[in-house]
PDB file of C-alpha atoms in Angstrom:
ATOM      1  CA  UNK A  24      20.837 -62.167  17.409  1.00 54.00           C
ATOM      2  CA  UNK A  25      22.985 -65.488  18.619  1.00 51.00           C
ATOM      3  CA  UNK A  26      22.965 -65.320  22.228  1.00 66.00           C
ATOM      4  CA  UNK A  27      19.229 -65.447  22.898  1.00 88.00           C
ATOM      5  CA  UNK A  28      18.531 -67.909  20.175  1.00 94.00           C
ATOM      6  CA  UNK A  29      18.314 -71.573  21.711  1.00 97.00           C
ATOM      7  CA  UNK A  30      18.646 -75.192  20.237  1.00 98.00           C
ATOM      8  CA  UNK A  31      16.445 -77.684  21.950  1.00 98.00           C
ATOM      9  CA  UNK A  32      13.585 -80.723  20.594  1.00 98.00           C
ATOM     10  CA  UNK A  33      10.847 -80.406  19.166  1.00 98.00           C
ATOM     11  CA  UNK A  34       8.422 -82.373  20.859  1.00 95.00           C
ATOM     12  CA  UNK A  35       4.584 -81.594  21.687  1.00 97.00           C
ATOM     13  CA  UNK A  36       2.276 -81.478  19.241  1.00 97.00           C
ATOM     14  CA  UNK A  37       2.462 -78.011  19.479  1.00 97.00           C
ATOM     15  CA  UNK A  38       6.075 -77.555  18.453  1.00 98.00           C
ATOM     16  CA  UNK A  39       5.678 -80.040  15.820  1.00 97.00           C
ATOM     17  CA  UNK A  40       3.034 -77.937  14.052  1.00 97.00           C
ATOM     18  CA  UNK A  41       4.834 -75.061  14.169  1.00 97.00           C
ATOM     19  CA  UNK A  42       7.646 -76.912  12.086  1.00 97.00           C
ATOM     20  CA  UNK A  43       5.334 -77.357   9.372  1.00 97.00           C
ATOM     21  CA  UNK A  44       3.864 -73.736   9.391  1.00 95.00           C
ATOM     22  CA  UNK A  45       7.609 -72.493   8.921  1.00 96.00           C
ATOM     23  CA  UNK A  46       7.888 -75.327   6.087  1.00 96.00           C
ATOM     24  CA  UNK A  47       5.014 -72.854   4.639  1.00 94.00           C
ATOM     25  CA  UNK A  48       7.092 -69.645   4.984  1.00 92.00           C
ATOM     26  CA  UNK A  49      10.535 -70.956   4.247  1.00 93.00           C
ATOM     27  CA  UNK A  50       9.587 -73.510   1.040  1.00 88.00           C
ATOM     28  CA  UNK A  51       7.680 -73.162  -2.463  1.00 74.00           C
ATOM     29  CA  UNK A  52       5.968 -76.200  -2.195  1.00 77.00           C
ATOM     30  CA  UNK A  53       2.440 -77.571  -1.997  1.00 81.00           C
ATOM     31  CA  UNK A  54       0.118 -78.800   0.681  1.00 86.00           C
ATOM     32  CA  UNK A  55       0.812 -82.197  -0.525  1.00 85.00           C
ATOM     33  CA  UNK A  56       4.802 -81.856  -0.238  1.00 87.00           C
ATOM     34  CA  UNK A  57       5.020 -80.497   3.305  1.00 91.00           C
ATOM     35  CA  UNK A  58       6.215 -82.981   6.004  1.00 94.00           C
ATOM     36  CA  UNK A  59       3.454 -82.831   8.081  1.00 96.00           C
ATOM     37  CA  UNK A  60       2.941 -83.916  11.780  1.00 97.00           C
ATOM     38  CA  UNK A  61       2.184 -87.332  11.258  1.00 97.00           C
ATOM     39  CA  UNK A  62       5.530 -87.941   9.882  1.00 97.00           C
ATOM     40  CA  UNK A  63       7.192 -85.669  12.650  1.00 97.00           C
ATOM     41  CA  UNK A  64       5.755 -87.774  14.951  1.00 97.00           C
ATOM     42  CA  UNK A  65       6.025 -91.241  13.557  1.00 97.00           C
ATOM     43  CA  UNK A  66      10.154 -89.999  12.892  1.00 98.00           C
ATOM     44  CA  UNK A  67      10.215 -89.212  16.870  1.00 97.00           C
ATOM     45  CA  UNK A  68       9.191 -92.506  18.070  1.00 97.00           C
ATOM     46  CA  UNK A  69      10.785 -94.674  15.315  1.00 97.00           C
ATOM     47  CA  UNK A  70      14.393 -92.916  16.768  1.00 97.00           C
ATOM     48  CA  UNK A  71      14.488 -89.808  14.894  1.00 98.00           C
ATOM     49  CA  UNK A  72      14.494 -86.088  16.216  1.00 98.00           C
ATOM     50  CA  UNK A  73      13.434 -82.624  15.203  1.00 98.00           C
ATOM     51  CA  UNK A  74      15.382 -80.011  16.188  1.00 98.00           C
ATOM     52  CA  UNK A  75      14.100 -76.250  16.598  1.00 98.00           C
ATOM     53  CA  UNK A  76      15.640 -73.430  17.049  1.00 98.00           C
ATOM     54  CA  UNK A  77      14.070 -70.794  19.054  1.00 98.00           C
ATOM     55  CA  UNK A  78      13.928 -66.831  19.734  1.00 96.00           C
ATOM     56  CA  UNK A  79      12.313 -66.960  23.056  1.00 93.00           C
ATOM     57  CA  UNK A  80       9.597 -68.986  22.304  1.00 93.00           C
ATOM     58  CA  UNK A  81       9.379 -68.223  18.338  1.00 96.00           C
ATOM     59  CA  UNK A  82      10.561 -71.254  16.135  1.00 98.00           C
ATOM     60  CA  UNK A  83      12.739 -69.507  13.529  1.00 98.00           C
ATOM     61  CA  UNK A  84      14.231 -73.043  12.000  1.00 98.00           C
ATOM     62  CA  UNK A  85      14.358 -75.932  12.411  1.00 98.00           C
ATOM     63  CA  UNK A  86      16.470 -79.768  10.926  1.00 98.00           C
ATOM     64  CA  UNK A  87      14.528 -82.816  10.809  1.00 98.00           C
ATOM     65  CA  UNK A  88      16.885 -86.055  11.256  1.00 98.00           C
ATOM     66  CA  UNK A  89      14.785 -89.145  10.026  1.00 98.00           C
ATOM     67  CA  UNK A  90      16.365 -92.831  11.059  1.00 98.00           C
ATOM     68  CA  UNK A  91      18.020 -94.887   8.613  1.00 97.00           C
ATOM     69  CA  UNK A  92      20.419 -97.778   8.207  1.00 97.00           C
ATOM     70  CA  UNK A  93      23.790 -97.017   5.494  1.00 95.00           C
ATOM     71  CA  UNK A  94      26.378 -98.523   4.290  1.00 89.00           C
ATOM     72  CA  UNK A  95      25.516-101.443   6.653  1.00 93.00           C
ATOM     73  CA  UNK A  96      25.646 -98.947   9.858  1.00 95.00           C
ATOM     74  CA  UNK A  97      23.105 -96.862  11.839  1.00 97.00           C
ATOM     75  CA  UNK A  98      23.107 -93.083  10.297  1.00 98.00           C
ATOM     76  CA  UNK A  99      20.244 -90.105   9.941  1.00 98.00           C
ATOM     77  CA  UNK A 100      18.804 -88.913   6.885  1.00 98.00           C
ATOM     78  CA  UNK A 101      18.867 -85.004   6.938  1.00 98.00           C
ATOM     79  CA  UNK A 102      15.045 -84.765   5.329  1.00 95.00           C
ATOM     80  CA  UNK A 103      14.418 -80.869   6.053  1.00 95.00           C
ATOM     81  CA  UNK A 104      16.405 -77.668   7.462  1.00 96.00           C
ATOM     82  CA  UNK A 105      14.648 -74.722   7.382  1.00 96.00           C
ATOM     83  CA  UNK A 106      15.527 -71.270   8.955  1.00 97.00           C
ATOM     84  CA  UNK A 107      12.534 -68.114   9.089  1.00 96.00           C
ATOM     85  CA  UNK A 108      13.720 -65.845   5.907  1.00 94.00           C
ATOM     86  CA  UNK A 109      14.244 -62.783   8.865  1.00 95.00           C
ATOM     87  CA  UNK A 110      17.136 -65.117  10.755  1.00 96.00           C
ATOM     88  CA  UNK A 111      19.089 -66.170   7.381  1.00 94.00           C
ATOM     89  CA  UNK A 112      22.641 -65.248   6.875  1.00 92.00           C
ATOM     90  CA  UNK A 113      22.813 -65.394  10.611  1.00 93.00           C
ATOM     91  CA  UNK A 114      24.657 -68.582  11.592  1.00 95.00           C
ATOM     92  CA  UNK A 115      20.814 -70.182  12.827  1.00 97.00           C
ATOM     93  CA  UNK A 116      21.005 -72.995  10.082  1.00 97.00           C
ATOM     94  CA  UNK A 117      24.853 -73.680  10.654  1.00 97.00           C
ATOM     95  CA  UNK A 118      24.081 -73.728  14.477  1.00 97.00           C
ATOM     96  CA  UNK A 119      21.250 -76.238  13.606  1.00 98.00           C
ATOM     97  CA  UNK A 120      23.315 -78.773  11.965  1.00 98.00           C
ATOM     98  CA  UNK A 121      26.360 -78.918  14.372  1.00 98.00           C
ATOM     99  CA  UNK A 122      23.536 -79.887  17.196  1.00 98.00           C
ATOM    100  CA  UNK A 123      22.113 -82.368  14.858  1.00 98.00           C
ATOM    101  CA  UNK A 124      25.808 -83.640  14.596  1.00 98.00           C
ATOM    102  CA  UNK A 125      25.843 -83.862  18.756  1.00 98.00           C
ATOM    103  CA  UNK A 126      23.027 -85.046  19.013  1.00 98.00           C
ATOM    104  CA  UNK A 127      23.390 -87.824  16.687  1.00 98.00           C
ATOM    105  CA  UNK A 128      27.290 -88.900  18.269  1.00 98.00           C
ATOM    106  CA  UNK A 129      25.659 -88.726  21.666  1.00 98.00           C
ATOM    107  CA  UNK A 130      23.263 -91.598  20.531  1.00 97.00           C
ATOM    108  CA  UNK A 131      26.413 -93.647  18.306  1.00 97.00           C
ATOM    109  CA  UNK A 132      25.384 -92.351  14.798  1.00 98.00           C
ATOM    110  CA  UNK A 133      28.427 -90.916  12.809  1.00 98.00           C
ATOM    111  CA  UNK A 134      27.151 -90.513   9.318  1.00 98.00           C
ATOM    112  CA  UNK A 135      24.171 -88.338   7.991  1.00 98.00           C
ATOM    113  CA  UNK A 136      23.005 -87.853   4.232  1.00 98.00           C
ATOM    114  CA  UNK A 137      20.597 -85.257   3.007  1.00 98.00           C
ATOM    115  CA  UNK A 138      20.431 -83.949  -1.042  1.00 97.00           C
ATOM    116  CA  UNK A 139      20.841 -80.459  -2.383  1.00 96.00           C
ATOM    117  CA  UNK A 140      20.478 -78.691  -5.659  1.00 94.00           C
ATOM    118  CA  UNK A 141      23.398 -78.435  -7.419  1.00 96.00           C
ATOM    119  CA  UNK A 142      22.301 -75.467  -8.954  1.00 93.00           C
ATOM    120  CA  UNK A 143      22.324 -73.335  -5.706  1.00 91.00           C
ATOM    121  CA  UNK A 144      25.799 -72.171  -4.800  1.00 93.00           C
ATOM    122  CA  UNK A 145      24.816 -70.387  -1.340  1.00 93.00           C
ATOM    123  CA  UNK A 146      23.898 -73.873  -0.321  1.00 94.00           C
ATOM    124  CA  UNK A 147      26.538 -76.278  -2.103  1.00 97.00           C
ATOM    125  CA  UNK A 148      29.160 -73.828  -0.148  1.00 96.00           C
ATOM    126  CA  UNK A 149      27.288 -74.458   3.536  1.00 96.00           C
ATOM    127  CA  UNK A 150      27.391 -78.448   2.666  1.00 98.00           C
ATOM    128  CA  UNK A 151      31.032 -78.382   1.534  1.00 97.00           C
ATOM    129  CA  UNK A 152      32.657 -75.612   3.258  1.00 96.00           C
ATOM    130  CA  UNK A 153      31.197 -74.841   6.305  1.00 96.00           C
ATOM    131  CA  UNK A 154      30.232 -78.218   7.411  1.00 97.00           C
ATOM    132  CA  UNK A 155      32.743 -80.486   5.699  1.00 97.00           C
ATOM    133  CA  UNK A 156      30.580 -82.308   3.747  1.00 98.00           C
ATOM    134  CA  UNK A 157      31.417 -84.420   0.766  1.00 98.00           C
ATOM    135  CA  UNK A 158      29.560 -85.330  -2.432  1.00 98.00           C
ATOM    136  CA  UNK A 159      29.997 -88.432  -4.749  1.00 97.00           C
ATOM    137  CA  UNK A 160      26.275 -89.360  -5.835  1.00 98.00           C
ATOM    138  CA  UNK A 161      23.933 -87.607  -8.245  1.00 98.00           C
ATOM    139  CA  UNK A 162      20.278 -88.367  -8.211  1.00 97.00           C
ATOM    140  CA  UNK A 163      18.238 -87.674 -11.632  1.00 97.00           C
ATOM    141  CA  UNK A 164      14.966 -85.570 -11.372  1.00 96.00           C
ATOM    142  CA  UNK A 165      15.061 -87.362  -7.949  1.00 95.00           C
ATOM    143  CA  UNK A 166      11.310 -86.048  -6.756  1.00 91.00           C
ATOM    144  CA  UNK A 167       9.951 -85.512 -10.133  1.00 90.00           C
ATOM    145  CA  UNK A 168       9.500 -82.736 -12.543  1.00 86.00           C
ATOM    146  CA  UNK A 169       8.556 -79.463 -11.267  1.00 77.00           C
ATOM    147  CA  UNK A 170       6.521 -77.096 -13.408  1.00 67.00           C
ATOM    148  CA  UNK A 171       5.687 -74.387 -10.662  1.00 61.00           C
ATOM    149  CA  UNK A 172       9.531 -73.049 -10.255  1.00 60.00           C
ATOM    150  CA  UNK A 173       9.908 -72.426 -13.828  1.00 52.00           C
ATOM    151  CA  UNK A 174       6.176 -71.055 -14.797  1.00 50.00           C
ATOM    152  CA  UNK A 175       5.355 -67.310 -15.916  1.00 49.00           C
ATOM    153  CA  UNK A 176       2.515 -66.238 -17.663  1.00 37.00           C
ATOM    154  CA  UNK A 177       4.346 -66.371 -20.911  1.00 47.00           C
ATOM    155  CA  UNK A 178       6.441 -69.476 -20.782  1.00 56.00           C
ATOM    156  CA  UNK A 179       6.540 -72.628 -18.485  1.00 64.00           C
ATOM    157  CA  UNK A 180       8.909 -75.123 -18.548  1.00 70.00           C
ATOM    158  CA  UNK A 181       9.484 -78.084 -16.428  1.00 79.00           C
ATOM    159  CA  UNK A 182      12.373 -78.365 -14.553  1.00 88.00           C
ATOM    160  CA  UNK A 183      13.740 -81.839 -13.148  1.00 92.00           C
ATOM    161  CA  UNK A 184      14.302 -81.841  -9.342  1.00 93.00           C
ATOM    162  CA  UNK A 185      17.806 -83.053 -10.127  1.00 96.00           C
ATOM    163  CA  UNK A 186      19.764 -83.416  -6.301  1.00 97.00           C
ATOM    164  CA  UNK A 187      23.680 -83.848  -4.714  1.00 98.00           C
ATOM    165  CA  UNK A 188      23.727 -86.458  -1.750  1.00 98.00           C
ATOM    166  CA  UNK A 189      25.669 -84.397   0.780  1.00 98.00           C
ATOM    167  CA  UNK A 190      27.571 -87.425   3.156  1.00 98.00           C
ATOM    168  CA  UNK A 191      28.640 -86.130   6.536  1.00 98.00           C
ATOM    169  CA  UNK A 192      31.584 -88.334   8.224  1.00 98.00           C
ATOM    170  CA  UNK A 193      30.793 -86.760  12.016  1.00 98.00           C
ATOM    171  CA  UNK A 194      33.785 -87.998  13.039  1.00 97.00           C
ATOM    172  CA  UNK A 195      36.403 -87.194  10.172  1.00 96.00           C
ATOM    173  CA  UNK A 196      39.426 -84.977  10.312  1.00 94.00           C
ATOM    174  CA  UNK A 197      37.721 -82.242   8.727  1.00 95.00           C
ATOM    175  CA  UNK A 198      34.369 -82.162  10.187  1.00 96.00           C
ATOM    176  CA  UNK A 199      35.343 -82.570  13.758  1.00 96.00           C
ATOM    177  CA  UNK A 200      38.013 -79.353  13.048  1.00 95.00           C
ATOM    178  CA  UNK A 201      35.131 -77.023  11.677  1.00 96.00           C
ATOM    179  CA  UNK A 202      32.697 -78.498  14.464  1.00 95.00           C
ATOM    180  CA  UNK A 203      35.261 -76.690  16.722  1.00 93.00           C
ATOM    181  CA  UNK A 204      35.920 -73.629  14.800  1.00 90.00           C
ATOM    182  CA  UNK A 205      39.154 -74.282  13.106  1.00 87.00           C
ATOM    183  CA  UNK A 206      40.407 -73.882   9.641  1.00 79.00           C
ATOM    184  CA  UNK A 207      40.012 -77.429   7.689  1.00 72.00           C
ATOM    185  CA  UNK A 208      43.059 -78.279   6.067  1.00 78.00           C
ATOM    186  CA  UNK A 209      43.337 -76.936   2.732  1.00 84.00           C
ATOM    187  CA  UNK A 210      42.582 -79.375   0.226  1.00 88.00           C
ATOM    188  CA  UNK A 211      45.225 -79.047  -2.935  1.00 92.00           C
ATOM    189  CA  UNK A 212      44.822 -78.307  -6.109  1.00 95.00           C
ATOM    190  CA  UNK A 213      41.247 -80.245  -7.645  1.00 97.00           C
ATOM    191  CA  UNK A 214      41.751 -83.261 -10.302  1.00 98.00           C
ATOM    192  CA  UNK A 215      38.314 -81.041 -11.573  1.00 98.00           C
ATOM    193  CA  UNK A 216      36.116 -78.181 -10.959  1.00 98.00           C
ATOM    194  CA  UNK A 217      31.947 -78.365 -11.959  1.00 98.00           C
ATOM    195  CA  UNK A 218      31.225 -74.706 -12.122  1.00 96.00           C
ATOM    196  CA  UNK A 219      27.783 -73.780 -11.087  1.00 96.00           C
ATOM    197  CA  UNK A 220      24.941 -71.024 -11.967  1.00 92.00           C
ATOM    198  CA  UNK A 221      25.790 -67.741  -9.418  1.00 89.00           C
ATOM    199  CA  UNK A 222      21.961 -66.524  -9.745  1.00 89.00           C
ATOM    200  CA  UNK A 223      19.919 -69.683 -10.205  1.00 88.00           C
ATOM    201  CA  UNK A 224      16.724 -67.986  -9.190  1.00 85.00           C
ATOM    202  CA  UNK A 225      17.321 -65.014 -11.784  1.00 88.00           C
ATOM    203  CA  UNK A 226      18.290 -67.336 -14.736  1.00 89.00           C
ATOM    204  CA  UNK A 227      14.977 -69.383 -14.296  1.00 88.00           C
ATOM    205  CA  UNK A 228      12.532 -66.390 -14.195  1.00 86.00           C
ATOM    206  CA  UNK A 229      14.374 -64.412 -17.006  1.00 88.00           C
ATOM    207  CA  UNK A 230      14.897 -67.997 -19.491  1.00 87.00           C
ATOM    208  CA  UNK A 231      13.401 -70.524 -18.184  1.00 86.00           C
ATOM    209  CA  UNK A 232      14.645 -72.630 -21.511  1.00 87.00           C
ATOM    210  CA  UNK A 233      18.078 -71.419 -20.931  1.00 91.00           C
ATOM    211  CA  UNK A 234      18.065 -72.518 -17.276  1.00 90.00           C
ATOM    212  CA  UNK A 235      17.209 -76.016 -18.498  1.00 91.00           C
ATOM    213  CA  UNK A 236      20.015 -76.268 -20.984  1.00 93.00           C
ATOM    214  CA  UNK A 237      22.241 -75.217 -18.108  1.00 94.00           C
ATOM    215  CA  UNK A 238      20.966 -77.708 -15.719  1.00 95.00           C
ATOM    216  CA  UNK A 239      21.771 -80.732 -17.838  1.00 96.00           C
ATOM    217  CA  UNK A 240      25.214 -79.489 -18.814  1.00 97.00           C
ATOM    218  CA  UNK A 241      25.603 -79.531 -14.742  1.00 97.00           C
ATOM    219  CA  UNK A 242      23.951 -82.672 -14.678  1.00 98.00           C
ATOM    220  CA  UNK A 243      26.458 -84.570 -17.436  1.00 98.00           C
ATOM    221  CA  UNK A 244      29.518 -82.846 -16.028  1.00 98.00           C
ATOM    222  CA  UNK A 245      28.819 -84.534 -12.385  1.00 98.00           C
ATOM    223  CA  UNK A 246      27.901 -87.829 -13.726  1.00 98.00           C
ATOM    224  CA  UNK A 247      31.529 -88.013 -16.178  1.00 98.00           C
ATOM    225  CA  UNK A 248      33.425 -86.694 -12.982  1.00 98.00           C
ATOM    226  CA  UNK A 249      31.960 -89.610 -10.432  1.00 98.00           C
ATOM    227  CA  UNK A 250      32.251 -91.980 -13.937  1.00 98.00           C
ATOM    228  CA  UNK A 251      35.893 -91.026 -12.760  1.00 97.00           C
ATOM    229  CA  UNK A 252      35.636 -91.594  -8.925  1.00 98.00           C
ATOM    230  CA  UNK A 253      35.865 -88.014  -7.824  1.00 98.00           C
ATOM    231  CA  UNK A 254      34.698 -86.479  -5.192  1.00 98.00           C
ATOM    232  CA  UNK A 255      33.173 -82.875  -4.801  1.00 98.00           C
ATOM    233  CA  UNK A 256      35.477 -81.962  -0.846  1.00 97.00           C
ATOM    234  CA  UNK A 257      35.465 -78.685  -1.676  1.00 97.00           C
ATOM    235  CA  UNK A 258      33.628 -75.238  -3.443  1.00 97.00           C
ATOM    236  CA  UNK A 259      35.011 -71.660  -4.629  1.00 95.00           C
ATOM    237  CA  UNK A 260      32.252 -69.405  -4.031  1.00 91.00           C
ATOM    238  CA  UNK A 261      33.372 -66.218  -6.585  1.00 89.00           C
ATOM    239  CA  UNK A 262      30.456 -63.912  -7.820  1.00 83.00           C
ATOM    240  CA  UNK A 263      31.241 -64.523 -11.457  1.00 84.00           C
ATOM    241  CA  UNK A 264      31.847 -68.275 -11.941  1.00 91.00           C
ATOM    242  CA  UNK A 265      31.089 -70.606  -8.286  1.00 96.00           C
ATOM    243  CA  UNK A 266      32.204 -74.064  -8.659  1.00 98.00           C
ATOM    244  CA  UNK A 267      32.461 -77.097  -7.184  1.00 98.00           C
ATOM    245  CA  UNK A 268      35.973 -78.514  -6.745  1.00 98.00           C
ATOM    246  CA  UNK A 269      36.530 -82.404  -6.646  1.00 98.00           C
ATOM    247  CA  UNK A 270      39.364 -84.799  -5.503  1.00 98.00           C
ATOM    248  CA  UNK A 271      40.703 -88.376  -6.223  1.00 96.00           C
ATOM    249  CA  UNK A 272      39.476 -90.695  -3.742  1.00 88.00           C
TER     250      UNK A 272
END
């Protein structure tokens, strides 16, 4: 599935709306959440990109990289990857983010930030693992509560939209070894370990009440570790009990 698959801009109209019909397919969210073309436009000419990646002439995912100023220095903010539920567990989203990392070196950016949930370990293994990322700021029901994710026809229970900041040094030791293919170095042993929920999906549709107790003990056992100056480098992903490992600065 790899070889024919192709990186390349998004940049017509065309290819722009096509972003937010996969937004439709890939997310559970509302009309009014969708980034729609207005924005993928106005991000394109304020310096930002959209990057698509495409099976002949199918987009199957895409990574929108919206421009910022950090930490006093030009970076990206990672608003949206998405990847067509047929092409996941195939390498497209990984593929995705090392060409928004080339992309964003070729025009003098080396840092990009985007959030996660902390209760998904699938994705809190990509960030750390895979792409090197590191973690040192938690962000409290950061786009408000959601009600849909949690609702049956019995029970519903809000659920705050608690998020990780995932910080991407392009240029650090570790990144620039996994952007090539090589082992990062291993790590040590972890000053702490946050563990996480291994079927977050399951645990909200079977209790929703039970997922909620379980996402503040998450949330209170990130914000004592960075009261502490950790940071999350690393994650174990193990079937029974994933966690997130963190470091001394």
């Amino acid at each position: 599935m790899g070889d024919q698959i192709q990186i390349r801009e998004c940049a017509t109209l065309d290819e722009m709306t096509a972003c937010v019909d996969l937004q439709r397919e890939v997310f559970a969210l509302s009309e009014v959440e969708l980034s729609p073309v207005r924005h993928l436009i106005v991000t394109k000419n304020a310096g930002g990109f959209t990057l698509g990646a495409y099976d002949a002439s199918r987009l199957i995912g895409f990574v929108l990289s919206v421009p910022a100023v950090m930490r006093g220095e030009r970076a990206f903010y990672s608003h949206m990857t998405a990847v067509h539920p047929e092409y996941q567990s195939h390498g497209v989203g990984a593929r995705l983010k090392w060409a928004q990392r080339t992309r964003s070196l070729a025009e003098g950016v080396e840092y990009i930030k985007w959030t996660f949930e902390p209760i998904k370990a699938r994705n809190a293994y990509f960030n750390l693992e895979k792409l090197g990322a590191t973690v040192n700021e938690y962000a409290v029901n950061f786009y408000g509560t959601d009600y849909a994710t949690a609702a049956s026809a019995r029970n519903k229970v809000g659920l705050a939209s608690d998020r990780l900041f995932a910080e991407w040094h392009l240029r650090s030791g570790r990144v620039a070894a996994l952007a090539e293919g090589d082992l990062a170095e291993n790590l040590g042993a972890p000053a702490a370990e946050i563990a996480t929920v291994a079927d977050w999906q399951s645990m909200v549709e079977s209790d929703p009440k039970v997922a909620v107790v379980e996402q503040l003990r998450i949330r209170q056992d990130f914000q004592a570790a960075f009261e502490r100056k950790l940071v999350a480098r690393g994650f174990r992903r193990v079937s029974d009990k994933p966690s997130f490992l963190l470091f001394e600065r």
